[in-house]
Coordinates of C-alpha atoms and ligand atoms in Angstrom, one line a residue:
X1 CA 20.7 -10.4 -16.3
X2 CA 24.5 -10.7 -16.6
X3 CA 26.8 -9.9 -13.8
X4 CA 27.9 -6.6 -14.9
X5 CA 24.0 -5.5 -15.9
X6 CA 22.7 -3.5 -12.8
X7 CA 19.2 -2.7 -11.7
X8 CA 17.9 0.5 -10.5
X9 CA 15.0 1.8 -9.0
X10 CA 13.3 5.6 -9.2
X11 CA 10.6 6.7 -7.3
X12 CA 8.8 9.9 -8.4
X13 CA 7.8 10.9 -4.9
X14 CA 7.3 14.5 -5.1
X15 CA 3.3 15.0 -6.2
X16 CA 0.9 17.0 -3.6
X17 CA -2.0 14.8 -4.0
X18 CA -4.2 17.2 -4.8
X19 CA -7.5 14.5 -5.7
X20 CA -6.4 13.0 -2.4
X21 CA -7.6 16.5 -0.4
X22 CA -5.3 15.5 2.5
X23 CA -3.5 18.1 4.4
X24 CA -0.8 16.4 3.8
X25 CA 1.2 15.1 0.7
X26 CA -0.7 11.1 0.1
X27 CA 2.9 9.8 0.7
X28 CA 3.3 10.4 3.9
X29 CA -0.4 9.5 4.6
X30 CA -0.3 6.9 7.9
X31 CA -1.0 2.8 6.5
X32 CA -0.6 0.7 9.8
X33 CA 2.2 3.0 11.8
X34 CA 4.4 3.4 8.8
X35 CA 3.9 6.3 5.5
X36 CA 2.8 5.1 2.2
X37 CA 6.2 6.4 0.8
X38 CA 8.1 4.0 3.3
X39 CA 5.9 1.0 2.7
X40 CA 6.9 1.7 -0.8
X41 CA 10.5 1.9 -0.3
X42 CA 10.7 -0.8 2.4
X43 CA 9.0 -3.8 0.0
X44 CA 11.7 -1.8 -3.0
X45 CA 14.7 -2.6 -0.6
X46 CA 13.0 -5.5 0.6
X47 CA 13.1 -7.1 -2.7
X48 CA 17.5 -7.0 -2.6
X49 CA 17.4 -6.3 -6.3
X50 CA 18.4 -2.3 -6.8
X51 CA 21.7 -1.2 -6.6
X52 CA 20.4 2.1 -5.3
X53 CA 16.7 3.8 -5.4
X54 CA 16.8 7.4 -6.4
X55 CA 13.4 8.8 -4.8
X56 CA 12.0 12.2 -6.3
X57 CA 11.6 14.8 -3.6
X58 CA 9.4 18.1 -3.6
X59 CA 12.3 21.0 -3.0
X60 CA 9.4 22.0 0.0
X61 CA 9.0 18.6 1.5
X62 CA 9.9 18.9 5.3
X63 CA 8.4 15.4 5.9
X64 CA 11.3 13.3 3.8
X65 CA 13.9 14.1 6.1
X66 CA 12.0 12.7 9.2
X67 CA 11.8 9.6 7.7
X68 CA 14.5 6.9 8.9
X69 CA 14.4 5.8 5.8
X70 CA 15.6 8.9 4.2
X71 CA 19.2 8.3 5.2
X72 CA 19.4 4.8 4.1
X73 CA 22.9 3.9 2.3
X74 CA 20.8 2.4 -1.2
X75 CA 18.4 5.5 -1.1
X76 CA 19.6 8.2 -2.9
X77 CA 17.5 11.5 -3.3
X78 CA 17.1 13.7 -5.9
X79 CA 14.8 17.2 -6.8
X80 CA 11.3 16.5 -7.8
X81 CA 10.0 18.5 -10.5
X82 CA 6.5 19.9 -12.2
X83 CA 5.1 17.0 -13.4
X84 CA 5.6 13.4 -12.7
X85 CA 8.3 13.3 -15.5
X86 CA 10.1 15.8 -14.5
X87 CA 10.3 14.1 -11.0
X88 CA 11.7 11.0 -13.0
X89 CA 13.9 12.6 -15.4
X90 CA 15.8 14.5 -12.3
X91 CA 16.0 11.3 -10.3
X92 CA 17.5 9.3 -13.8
X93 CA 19.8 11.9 -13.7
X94 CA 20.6 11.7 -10.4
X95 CA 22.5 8.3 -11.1
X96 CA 23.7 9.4 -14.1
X97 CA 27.6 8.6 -13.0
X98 CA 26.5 5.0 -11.6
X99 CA 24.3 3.5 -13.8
X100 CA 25.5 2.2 -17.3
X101 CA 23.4 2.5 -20.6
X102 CA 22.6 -1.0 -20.2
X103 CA 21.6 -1.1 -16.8
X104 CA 17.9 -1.8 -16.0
X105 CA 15.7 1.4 -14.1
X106 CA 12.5 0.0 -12.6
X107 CA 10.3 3.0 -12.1
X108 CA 7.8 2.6 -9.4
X109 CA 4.6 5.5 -8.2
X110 CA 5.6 6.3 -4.3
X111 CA 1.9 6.7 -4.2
X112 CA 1.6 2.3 -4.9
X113 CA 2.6 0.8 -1.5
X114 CA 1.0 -3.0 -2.2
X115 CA 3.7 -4.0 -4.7
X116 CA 4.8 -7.0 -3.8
X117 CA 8.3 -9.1 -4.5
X118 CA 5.9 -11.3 -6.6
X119 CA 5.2 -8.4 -8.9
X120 CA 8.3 -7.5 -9.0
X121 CA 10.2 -10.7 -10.0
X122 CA 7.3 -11.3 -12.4
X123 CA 8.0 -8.2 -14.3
X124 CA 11.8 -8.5 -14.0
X125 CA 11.7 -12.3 -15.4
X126 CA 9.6 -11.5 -18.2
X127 CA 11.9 -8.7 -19.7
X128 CA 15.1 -9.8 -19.2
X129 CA 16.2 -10.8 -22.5
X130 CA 13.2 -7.6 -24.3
X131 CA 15.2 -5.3 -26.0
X132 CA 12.9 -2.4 -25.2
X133 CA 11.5 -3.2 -21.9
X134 CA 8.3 -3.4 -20.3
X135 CA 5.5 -2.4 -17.6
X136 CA 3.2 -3.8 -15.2
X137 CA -0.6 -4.0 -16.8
X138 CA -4.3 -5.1 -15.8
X139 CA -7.0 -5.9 -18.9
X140 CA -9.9 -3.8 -17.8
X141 CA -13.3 -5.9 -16.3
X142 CA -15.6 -3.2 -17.4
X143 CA -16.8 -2.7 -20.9
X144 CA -15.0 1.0 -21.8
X145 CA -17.2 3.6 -23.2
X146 CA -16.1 6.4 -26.5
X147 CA -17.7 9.7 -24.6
X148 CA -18.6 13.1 -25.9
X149 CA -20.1 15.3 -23.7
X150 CA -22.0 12.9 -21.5
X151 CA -23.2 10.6 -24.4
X152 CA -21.9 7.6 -25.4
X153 CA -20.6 7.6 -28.9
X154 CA -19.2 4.1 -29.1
X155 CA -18.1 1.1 -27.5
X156 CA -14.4 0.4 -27.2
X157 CA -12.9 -2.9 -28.2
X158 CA -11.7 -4.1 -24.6
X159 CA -9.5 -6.6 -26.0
X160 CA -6.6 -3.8 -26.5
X161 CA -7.2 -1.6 -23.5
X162 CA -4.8 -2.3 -20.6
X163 CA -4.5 -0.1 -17.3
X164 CA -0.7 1.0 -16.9
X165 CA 1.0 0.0 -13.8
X166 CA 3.8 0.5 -11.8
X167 CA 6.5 -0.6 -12.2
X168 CA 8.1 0.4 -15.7
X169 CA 11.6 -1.3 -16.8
X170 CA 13.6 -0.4 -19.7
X171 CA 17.3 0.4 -20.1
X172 CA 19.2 3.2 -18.3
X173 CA 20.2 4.8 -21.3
X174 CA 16.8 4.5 -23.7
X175 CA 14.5 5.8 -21.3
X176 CA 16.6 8.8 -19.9
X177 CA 17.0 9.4 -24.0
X178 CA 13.3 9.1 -24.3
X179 CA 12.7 11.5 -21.3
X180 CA 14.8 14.1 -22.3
X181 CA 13.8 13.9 -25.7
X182 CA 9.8 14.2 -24.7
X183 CA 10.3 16.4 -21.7
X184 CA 7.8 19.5 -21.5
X185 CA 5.2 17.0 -23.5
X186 CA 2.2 17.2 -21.3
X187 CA 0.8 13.5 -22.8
X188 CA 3.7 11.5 -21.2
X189 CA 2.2 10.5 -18.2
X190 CA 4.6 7.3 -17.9
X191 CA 7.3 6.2 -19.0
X192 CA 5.8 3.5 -21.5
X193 CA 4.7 6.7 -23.4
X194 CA 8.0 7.8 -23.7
X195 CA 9.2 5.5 -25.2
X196 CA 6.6 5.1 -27.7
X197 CA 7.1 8.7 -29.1
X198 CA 10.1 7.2 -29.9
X199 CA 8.5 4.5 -32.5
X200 CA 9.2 1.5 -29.7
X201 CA 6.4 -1.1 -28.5
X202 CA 7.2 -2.1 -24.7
X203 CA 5.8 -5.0 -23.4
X204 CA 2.7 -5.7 -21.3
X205 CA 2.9 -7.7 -18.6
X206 CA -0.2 -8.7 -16.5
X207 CA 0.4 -7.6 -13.0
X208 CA -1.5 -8.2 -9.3
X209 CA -4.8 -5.7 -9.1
X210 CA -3.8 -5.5 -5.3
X211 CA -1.1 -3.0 -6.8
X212 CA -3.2 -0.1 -6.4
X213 CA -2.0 3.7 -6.5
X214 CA -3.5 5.8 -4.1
X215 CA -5.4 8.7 -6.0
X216 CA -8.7 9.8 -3.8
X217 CA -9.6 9.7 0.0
X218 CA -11.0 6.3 -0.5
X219 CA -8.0 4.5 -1.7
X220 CA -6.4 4.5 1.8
X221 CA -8.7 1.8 3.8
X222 CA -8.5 -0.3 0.3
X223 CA -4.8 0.0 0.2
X224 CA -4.7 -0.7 4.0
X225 CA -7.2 -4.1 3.4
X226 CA -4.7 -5.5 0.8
X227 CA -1.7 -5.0 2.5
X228 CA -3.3 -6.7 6.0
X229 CA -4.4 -10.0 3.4
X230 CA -1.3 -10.1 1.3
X231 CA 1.5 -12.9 2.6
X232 CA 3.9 -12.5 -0.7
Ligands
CTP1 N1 4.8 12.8 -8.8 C1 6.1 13.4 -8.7 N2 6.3 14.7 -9.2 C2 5.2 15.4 -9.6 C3 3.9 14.8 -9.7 C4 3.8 13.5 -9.2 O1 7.1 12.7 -8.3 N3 5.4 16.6 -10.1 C5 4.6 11.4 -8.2 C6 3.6 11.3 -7.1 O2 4.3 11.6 -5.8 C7 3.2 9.9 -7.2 C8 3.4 9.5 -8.6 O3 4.1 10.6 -9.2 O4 3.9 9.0 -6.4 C9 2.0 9.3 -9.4 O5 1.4 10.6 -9.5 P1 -0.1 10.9 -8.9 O6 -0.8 9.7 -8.4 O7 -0.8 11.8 -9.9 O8 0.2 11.8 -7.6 P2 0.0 13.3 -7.3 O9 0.4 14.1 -8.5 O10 0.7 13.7 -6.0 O11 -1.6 13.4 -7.1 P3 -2.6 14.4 -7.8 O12 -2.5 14.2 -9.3 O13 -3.9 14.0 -7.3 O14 -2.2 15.8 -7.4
MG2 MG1 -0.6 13.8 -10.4

């Protein structure tokens, strides 16, 4: 990175968890005394990287502002939208007179509190000199089934099927392009895919499976056993 390129950080933070049938939102679901949201953003601030994080907030949230972490001088908050790229595109926007085209934006699930530095720095050192950028990825261990109805109608060639993580880097000015340009398009549910409607191949890189996103009830105590056993 040179001196002048910045990185950034969004956090699309404004989902109601419905799978996660909480009566609350999952990010501000208790792990160890603290919310997932402010595990997420603590380890993000912890890593000294970001020039600011814009986090995505639900316009009906009344838990954000309760959070000390809310008022933060690199956390910067911005309106969460329909889907989860709406929630992005508002917060890319949201630094639109900081960051430069060339900047770096690392987007990162509120709702994946195990990320560690390691992950980070990992992801970060192998894109630096990509031209289009890159995301965190795990090969799958279980051989992947072609369904129709509830019968199997093939067997998928494993070898080319990765899981998509968080975080997702790529330049300031390409992926708010690529957001804009795909925005209302119910299939882009990251940013990768983005950015592939727009003929580019990002990068895989293999991340840590303790990076989990919390999606149903049973996430929590799993999310809560790899933070207790992770030292990095
Ligand atoms: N997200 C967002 N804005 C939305 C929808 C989702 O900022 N309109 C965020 C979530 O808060 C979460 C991340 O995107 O941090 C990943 O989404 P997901 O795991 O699907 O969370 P939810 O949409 O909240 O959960 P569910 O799909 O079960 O309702
Ligand atoms: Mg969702």
């Amino acid at each position: 990175m040179t001196h002048s390129t910045k990185s950034w950080a969004v956090v699309p933070a404004a989902g109601v968890g419905k799978r996660m049938n909480a009566d609350r939102p999952k990010q501000y679901l208790k792990l160890s005394g603290k919310t997932v949201l402010e595990h997420t953003l603590l380890r993000l601030l912890n890593a000294e990287i970001f020039a600011a994080i814009a986090v995505a907030i639900s316009e009906e949230d009344p838990y954000w502002p309760e959070l000390e972490v809310s008022t933060h001088e690199k956390i910067i908050t911005a309106a969460g939208g329909k889907e989860r790229a709406d929630s992005v595109l508002s917060a890319l926007k949201s630094i639109r007179t900081l960051a430069s085209d060339n900047d770096w934006v690392l987007v990162h699930d509120a709702a994946r509190p195990c990320i560690t530095a390691t992950d980070i720095h990992h992801l970060i050192n192998s894109l630096v000199n990509d031209e289009v950028g890159g995301i965190l990825a795990l090969s799958s261990h279980d051989t992947l089934k072609n369904v129709q109805g509830n019968r199997i109608v093939g067997t998928l060639d494993r070898s080319h099927i990765w899981r998509a993580l968080t975080p997702q880097m790529f330049r300031y000015g390409l992926l708010k392009n690529a957001m804009e340009a795909a925005e209302g398009n119910p299939a882009i549910t990251d940013e990768a895919s983005a950015l592939e409607l727009q003929g580019l191949q990002p990068k895989i890189v293999e991340g840590r499976p303790d990076n989990i996103k919390i999606t149903r009830p049973e996430d929590l105590a799993l999310a809560q056993f790899y933070m207790e056993h992770q030292n990095d």
